[in-house]
mmCIF file of C-alpha atoms in Angstrom:
data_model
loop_
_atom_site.group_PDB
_atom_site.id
_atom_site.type_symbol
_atom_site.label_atom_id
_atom_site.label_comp_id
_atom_site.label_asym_id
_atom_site.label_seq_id
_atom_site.Cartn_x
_atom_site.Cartn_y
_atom_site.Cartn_z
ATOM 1 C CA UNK A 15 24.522 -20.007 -1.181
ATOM 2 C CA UNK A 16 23.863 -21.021 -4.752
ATOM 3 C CA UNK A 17 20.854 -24.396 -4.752
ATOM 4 C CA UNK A 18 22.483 -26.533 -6.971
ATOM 5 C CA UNK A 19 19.734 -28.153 -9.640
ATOM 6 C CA UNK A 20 19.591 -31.554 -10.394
ATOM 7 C CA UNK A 21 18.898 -31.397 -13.927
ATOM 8 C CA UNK A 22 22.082 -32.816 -16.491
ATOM 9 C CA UNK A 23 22.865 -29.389 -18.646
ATOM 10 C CA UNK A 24 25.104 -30.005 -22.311
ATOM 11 C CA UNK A 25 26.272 -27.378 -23.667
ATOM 12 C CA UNK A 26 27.161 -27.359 -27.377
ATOM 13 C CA UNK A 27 30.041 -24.809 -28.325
ATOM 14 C CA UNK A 28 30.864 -24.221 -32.075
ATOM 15 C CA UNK A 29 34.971 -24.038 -32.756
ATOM 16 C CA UNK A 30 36.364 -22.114 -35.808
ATOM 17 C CA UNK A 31 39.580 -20.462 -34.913
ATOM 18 C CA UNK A 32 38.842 -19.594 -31.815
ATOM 19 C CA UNK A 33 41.895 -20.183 -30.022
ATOM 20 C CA UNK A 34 42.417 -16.483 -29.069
ATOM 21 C CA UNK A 35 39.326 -17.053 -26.785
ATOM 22 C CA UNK A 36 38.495 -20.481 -25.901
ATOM 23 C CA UNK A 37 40.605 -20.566 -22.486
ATOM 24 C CA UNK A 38 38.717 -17.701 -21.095
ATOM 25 C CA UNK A 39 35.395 -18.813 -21.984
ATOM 26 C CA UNK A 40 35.854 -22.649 -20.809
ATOM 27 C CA UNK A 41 36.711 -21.605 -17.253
ATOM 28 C CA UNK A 42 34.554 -18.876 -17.402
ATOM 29 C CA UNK A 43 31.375 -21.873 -18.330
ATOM 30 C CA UNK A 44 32.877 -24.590 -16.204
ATOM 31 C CA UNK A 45 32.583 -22.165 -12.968
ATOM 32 C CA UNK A 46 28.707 -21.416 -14.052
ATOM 33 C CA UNK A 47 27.949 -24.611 -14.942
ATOM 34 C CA UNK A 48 29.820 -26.367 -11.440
ATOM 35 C CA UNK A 49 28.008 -23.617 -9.353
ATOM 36 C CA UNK A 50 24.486 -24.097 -10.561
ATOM 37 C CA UNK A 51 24.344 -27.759 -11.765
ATOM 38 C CA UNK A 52 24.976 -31.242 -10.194
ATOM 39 C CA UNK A 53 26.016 -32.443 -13.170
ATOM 40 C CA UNK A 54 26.752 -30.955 -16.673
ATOM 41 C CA UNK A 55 28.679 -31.842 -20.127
ATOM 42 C CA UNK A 56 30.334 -29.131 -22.640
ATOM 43 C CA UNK A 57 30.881 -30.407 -25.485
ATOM 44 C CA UNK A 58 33.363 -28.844 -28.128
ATOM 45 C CA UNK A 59 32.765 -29.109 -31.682
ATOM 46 C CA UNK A 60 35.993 -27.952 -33.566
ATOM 47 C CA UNK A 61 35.070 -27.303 -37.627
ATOM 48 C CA UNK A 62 38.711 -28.103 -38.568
ATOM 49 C CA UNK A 63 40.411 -25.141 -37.202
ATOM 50 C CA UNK A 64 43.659 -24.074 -38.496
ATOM 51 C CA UNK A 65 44.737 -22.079 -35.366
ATOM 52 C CA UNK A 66 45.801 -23.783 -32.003
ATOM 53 C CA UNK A 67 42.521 -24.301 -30.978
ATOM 54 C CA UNK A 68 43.310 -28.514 -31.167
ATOM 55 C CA UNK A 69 46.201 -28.404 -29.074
ATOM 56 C CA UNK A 70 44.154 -25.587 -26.739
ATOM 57 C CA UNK A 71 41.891 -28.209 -26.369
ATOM 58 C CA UNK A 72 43.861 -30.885 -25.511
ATOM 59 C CA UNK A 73 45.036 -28.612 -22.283
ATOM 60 C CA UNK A 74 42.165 -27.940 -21.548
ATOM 61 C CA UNK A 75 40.649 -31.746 -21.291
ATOM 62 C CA UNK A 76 43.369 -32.533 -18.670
ATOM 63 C CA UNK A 77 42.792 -29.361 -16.362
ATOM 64 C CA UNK A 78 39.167 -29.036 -16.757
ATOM 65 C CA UNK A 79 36.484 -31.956 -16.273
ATOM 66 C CA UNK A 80 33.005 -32.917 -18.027
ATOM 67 C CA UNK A 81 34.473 -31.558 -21.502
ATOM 68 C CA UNK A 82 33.938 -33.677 -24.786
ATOM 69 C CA UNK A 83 35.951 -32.555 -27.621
ATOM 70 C CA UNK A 84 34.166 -33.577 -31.296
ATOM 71 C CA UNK A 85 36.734 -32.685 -34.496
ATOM 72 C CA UNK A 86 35.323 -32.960 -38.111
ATOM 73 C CA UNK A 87 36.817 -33.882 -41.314
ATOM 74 C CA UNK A 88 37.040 -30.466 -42.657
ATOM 75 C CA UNK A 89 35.224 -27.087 -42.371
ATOM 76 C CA UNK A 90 31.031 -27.770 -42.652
ATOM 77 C CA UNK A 91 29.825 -24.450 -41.258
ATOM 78 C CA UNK A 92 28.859 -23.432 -37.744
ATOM 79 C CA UNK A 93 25.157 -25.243 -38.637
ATOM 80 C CA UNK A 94 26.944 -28.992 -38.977
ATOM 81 C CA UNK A 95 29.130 -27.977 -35.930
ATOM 82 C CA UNK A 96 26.128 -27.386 -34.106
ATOM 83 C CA UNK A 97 24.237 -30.710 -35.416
ATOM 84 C CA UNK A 98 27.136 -32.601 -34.591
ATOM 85 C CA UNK A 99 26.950 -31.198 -31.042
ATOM 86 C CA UNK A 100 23.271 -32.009 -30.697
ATOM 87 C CA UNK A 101 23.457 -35.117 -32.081
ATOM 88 C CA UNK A 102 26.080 -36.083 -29.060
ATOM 89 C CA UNK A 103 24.668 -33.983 -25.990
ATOM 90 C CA UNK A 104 22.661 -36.673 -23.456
ATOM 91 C CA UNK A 105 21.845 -33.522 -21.373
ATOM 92 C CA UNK A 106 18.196 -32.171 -19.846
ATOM 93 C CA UNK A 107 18.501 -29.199 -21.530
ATOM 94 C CA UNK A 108 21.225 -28.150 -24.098
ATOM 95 C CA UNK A 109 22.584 -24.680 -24.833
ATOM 96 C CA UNK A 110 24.439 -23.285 -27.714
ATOM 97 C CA UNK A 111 27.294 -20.838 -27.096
ATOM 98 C CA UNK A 112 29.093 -18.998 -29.563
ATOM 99 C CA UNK A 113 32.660 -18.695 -27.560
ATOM 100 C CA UNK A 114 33.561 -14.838 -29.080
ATOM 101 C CA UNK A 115 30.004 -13.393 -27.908
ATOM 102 C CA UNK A 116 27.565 -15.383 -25.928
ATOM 103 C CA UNK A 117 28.134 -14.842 -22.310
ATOM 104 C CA UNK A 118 27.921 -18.390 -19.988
ATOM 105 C CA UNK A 119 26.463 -16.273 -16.962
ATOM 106 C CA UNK A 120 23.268 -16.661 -19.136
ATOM 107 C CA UNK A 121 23.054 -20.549 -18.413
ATOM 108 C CA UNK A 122 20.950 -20.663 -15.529
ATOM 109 C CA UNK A 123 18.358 -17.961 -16.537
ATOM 110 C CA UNK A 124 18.042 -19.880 -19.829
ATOM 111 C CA UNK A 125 17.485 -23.149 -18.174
ATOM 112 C CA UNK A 126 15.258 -21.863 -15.692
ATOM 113 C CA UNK A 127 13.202 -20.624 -18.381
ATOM 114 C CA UNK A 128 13.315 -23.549 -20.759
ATOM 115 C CA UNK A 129 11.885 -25.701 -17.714
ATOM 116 C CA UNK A 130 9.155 -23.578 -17.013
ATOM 117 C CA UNK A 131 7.810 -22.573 -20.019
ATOM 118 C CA UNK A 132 8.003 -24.483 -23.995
ATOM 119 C CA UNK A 133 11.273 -25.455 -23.729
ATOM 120 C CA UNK A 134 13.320 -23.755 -26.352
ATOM 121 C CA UNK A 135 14.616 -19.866 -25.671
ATOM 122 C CA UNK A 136 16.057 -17.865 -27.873
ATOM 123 C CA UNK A 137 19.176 -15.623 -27.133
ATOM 124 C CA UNK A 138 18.492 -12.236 -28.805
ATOM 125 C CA UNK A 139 20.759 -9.321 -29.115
ATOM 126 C CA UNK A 140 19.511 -6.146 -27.432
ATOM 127 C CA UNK A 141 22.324 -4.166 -29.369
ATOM 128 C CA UNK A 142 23.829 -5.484 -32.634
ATOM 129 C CA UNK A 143 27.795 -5.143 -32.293
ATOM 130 C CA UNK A 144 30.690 -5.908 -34.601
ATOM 131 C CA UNK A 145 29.621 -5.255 -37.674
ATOM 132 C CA UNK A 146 28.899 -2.265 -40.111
ATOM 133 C CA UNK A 147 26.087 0.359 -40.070
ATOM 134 C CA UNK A 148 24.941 -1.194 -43.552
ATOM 135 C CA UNK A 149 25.563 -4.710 -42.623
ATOM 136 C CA UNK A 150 23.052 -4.694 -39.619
ATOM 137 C CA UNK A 151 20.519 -2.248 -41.922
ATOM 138 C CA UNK A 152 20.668 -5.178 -44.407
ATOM 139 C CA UNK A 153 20.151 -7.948 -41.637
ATOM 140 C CA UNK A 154 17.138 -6.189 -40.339
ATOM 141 C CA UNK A 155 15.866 -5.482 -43.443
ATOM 142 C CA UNK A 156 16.182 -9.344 -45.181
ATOM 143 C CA UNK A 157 14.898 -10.593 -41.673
ATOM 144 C CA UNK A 158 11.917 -8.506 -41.946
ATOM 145 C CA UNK A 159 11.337 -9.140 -45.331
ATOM 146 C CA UNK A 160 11.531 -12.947 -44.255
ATOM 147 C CA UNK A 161 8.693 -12.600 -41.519
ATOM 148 C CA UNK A 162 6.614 -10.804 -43.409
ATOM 149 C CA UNK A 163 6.420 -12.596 -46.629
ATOM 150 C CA UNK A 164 8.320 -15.988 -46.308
ATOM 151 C CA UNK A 165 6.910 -16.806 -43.105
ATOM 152 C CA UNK A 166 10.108 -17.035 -41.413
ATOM 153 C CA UNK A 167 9.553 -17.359 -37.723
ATOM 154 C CA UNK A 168 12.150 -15.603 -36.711
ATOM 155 C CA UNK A 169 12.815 -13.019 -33.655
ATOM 156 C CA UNK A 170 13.813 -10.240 -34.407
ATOM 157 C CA UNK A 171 17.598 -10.295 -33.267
ATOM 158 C CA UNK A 172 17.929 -13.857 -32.964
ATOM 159 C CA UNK A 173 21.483 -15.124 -32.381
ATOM 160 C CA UNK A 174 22.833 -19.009 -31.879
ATOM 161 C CA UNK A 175 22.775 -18.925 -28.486
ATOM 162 C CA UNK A 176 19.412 -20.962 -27.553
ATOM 163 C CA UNK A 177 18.106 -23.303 -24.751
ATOM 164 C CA UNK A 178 16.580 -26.357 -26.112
ATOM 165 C CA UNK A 179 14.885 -29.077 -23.678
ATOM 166 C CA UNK A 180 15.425 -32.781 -24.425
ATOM 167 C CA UNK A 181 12.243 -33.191 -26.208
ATOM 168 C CA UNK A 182 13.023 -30.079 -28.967
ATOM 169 C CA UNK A 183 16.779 -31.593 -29.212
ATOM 170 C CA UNK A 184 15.552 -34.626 -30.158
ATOM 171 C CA UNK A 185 12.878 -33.538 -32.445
ATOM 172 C CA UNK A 186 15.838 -31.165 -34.516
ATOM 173 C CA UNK A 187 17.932 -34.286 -34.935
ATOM 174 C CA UNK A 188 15.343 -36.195 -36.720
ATOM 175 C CA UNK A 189 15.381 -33.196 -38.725
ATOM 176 C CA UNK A 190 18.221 -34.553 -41.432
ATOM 177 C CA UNK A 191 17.905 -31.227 -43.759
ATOM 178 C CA UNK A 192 21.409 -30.473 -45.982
ATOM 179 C CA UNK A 193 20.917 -26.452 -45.352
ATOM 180 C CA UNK A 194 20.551 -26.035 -41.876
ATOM 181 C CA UNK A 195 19.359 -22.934 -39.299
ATOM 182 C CA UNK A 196 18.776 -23.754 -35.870
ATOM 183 C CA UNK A 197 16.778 -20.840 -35.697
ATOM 184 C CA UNK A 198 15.299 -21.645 -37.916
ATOM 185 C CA UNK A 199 14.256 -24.984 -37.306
ATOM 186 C CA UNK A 200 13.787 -24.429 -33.378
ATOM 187 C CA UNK A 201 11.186 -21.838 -33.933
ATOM 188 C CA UNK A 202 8.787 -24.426 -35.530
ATOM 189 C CA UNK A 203 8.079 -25.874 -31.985
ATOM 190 C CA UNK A 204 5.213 -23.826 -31.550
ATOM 191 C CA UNK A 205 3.724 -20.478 -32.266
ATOM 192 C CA UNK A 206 4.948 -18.837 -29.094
ATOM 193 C CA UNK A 207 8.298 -18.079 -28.653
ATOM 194 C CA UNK A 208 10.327 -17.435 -26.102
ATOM 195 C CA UNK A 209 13.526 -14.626 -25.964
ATOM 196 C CA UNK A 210 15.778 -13.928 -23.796
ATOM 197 C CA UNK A 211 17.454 -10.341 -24.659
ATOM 198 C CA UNK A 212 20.966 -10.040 -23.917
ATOM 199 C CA UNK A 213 24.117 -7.761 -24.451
ATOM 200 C CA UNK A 214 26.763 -9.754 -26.257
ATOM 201 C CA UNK A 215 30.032 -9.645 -25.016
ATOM 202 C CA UNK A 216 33.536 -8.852 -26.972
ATOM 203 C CA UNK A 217 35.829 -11.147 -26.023
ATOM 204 C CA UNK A 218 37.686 -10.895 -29.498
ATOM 205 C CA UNK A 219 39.546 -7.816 -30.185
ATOM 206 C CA UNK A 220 38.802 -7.106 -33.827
ATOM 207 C CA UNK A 221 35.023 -8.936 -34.078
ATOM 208 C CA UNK A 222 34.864 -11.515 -37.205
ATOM 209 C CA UNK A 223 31.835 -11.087 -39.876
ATOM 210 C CA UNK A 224 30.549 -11.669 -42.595
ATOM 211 C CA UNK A 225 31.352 -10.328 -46.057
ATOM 212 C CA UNK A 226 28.996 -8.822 -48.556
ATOM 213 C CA UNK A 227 29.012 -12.147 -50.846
ATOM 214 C CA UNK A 228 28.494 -14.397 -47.313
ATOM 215 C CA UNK A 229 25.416 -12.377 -46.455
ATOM 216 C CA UNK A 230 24.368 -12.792 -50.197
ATOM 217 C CA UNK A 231 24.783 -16.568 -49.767
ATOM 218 C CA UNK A 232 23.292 -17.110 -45.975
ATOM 219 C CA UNK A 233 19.987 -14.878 -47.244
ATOM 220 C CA UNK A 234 19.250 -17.017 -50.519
ATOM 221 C CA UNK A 235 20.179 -20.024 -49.105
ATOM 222 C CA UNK A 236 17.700 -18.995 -45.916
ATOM 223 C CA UNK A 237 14.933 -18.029 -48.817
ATOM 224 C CA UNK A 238 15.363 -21.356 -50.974
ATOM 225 C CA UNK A 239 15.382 -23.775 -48.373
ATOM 226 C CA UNK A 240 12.700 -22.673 -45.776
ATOM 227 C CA UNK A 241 9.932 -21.116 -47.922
ATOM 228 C CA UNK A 242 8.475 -21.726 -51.445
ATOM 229 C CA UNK A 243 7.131 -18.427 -51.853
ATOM 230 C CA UNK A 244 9.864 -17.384 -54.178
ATOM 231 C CA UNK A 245 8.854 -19.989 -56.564
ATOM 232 C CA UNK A 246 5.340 -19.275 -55.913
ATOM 233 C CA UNK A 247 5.851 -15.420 -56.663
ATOM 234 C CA UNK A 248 7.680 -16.246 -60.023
ATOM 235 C CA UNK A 249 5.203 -18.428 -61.116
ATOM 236 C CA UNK A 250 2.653 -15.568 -60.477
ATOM 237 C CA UNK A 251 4.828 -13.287 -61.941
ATOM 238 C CA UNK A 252 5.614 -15.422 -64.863
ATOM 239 C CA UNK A 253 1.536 -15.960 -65.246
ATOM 240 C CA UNK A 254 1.367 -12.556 -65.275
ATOM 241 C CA UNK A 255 3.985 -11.300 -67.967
ATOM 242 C CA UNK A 256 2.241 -14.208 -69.923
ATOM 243 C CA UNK A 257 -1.165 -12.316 -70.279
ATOM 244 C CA UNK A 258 0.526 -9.193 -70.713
ATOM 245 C CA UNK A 259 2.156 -10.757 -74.062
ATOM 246 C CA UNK A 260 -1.385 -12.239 -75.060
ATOM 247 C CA UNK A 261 -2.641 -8.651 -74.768
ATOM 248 C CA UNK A 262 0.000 -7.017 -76.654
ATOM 249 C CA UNK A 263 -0.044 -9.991 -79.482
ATOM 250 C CA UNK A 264 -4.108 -8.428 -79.710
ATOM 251 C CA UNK A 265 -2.762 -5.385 -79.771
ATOM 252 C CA UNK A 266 -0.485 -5.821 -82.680
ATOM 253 C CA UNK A 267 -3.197 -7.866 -84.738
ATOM 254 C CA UNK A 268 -6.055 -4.983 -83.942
ATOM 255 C CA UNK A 269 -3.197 -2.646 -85.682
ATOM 256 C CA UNK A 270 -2.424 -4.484 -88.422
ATOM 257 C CA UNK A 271 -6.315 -5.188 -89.517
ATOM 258 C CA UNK A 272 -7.002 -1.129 -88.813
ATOM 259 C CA UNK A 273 -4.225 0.359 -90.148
ATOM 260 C CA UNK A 274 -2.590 0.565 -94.115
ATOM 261 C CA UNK A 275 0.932 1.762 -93.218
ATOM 262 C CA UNK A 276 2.786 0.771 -90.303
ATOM 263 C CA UNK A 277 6.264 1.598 -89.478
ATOM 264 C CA UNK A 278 8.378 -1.012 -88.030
ATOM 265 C CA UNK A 279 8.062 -0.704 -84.218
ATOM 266 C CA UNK A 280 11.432 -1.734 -83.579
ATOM 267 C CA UNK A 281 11.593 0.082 -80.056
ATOM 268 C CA UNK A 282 8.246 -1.503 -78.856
ATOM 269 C CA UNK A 283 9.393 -4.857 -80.099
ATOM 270 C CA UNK A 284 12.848 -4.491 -78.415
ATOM 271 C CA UNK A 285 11.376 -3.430 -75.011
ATOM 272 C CA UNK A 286 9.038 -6.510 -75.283
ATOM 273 C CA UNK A 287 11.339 -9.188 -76.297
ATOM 274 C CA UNK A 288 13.775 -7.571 -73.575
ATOM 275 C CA UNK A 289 11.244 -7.720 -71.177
ATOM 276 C CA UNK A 290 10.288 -11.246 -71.753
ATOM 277 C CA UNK A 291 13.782 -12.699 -71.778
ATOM 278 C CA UNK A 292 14.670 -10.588 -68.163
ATOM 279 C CA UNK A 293 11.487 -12.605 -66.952
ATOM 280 C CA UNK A 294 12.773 -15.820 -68.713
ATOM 281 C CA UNK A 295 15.935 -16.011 -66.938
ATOM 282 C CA UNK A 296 14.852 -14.754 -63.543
ATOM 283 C CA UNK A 297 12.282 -17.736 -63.588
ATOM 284 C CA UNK A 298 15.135 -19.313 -64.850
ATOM 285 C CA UNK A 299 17.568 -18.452 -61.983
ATOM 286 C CA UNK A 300 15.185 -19.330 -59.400
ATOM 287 C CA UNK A 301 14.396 -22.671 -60.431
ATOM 288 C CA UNK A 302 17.762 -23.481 -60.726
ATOM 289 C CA UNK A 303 18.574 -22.786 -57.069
ATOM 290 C CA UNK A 304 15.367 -24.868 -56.156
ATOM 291 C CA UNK A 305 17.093 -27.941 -58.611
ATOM 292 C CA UNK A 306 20.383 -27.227 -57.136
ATOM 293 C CA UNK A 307 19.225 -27.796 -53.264
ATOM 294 C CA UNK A 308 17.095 -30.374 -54.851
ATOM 295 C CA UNK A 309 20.125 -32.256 -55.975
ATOM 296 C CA UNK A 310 21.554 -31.752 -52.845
ATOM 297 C CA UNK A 311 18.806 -33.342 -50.980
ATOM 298 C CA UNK A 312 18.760 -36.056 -52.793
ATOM 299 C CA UNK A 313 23.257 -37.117 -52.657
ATOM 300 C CA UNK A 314 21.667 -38.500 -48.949
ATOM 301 C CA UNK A 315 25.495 -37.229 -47.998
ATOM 302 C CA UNK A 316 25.947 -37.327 -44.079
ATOM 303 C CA UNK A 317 25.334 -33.132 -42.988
ATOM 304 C CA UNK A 318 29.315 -33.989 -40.820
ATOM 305 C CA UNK A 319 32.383 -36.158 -40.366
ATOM 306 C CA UNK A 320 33.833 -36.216 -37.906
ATOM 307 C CA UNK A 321 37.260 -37.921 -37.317
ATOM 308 C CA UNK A 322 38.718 -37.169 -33.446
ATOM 309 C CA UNK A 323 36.681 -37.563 -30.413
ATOM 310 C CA UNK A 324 38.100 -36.896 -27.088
ATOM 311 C CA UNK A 325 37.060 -36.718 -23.236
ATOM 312 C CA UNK A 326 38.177 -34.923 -19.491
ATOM 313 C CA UNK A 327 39.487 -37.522 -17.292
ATOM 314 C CA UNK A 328 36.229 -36.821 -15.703
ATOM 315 C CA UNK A 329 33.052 -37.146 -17.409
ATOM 316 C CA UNK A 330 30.116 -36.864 -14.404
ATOM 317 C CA UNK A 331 29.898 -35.897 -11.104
ATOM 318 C CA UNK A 332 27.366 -38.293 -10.542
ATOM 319 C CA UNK A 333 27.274 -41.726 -11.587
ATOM 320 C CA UNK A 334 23.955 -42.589 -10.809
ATOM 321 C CA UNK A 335 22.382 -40.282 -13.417
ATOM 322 C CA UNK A 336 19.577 -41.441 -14.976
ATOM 323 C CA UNK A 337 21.389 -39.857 -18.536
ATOM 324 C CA UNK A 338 24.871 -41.701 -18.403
ATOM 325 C CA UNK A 339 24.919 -45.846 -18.877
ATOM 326 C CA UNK A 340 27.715 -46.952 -17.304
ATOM 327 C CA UNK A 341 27.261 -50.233 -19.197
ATOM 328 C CA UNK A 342 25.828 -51.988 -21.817
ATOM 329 C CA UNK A 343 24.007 -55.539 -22.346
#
């Protein structure tokens, strides 16, 4: 017989069109979670689907208990979904499942770890799945890139499905960044982390991903807002083409005071100028991005909105836990 733990478990689950397989994977949680824990929240976050998934949901609240459902304002990105979710969960321990991949028989393992070691696990994919040969060559190679020179702290692998305990939950909400990556952020919780490696399931016929110009976006927006190497190695390199052009100024001035006739060195001086203005604007482009997330940071606009909360008919299976207040004074 399964010992049933007596620690409160939310877990956050990320909505966008996911009607196809929501049903499936809320029984499929609510049986793992009612087996192993005495009490338990999961707590939908829907980022304005256009499918069925609201009126899912709403079955779903009246069949199934200890669900929250959270709807925002408009499509934010899985990242706000998942702040929005964290910033609701009163739970021990919170997980984050991604409803297409991220298998729930993983709760109790991840949980079990969480409480025994530094309290945040990360879910990492033993295979990658549903997405092209050059797609996964380019994830591997950015990611590696990213650890090596942008100290990114970042498994190798690492998905959104993580176990965070109640201290690392509340430390990421005070954590009020405009570009967000739980991965991101989690990791900084110490230098050790801990994975959890894991075969990702495919509940979804045809898998979703990203395209080219998405990957483009996720890796420079990665780059910009969690390191300032970049701008470091453009200053460098900017320092750099500067003494180069100092050199070759002496070098024109040491030809002119040596030598009578000099042809016009119109390829030399087109490569130069050419070479300066690529520099120019590639210092150019990069400070821009840092101004643009700049600007963003400072709008102080709310990371979600969210405009439809909803609740099971039942909420907890026990009343007396320490996590729920029954009333206020």
């Amino acid at each position: 017989m399964t010992q049933i733990s007596d620690v409160f478990v939310s877990v956050v689950v990320p909505l966008q069109d996911d009607a196809d397989v929501l049903e499936d994977f809320v029984r499929e949680a609510a049986t793992v979670l009612e087996a192993h824990f005495a009490n338990y929240e999961m707590v939908l976050v829907d980022d304005a689907s256009r499918d069925r998934t609201q009126a899912l949901v709403g079955e779903l609240l009246g069949s199934i208990k200890c669900i929250r459902y959270l709807r925002l304002a408009r499509r934010f990105g899985t990242e706000a979904a998942i702040a929005a979710g964290l910033d609701s969960v009163i739970g021990d321990f919170t997980i984050v499942l991604q409803p297409a991949n991220d298998p729930p028989a993983l709760i109790p393992e991840l949980v079990a770890r969480a409480r025994s070691g530094r309290g945040v696990v990360f879910g990492v994919r033993a295979v990658r799945t549903g997405e092209s040969t050059w797609s996964a060559m380019g994830a591997r190679l950015f990611w590696a890139f990213g650890r090596r020179y942008l100290d990114l702290r970042v498994p190798e692998g690492a998905t959104y499905l993580q176990c965070l305990s109640r201290d690392a939950v509340n430390a990421l909400t005070r954590i009020k960044d405009k570009y967000r990556s739980i991965r991101l952020m989690a990791s900084h919780f110490g230098d050790e982390i801990e994975t959890i490696s894991y075969t990702p399931v495919q509940r979804r016929a045809v898998p979703r991903g990203r395209s080219f110009l998405q990957s483009v976006d996720l890796a420079v927006g990665v780059m910009v807002a969690q390191s300032s190497r970049p701008l470091r190695f453009v200053s460098l390199l900017g320092l750099a083409a500067s003494v180069v052009n100092l050199l070759y100024m002496g070098y024109v001035l040491a030809i002119y005071l040596t030598r009578a006739n000099l042809l016009q060195g119109w390829t030399t001086t087109s490569l130069q100028v050419s070479g300066m203005f690529f520099l120019l604007f590639l210092c150019l482009a990069v400070i821009s991005e840092y101004l643009g997330r700049v600007l963003e940071e400072s709008r102080d606009r709310p990371i979600y909105h969210a405009v439809e909360e909803r609740n099971s008919n039942v909420m907890v299976r026990d009343s007396e836990r320490r996590n729920v207040v029954m009333e206020s004074r």
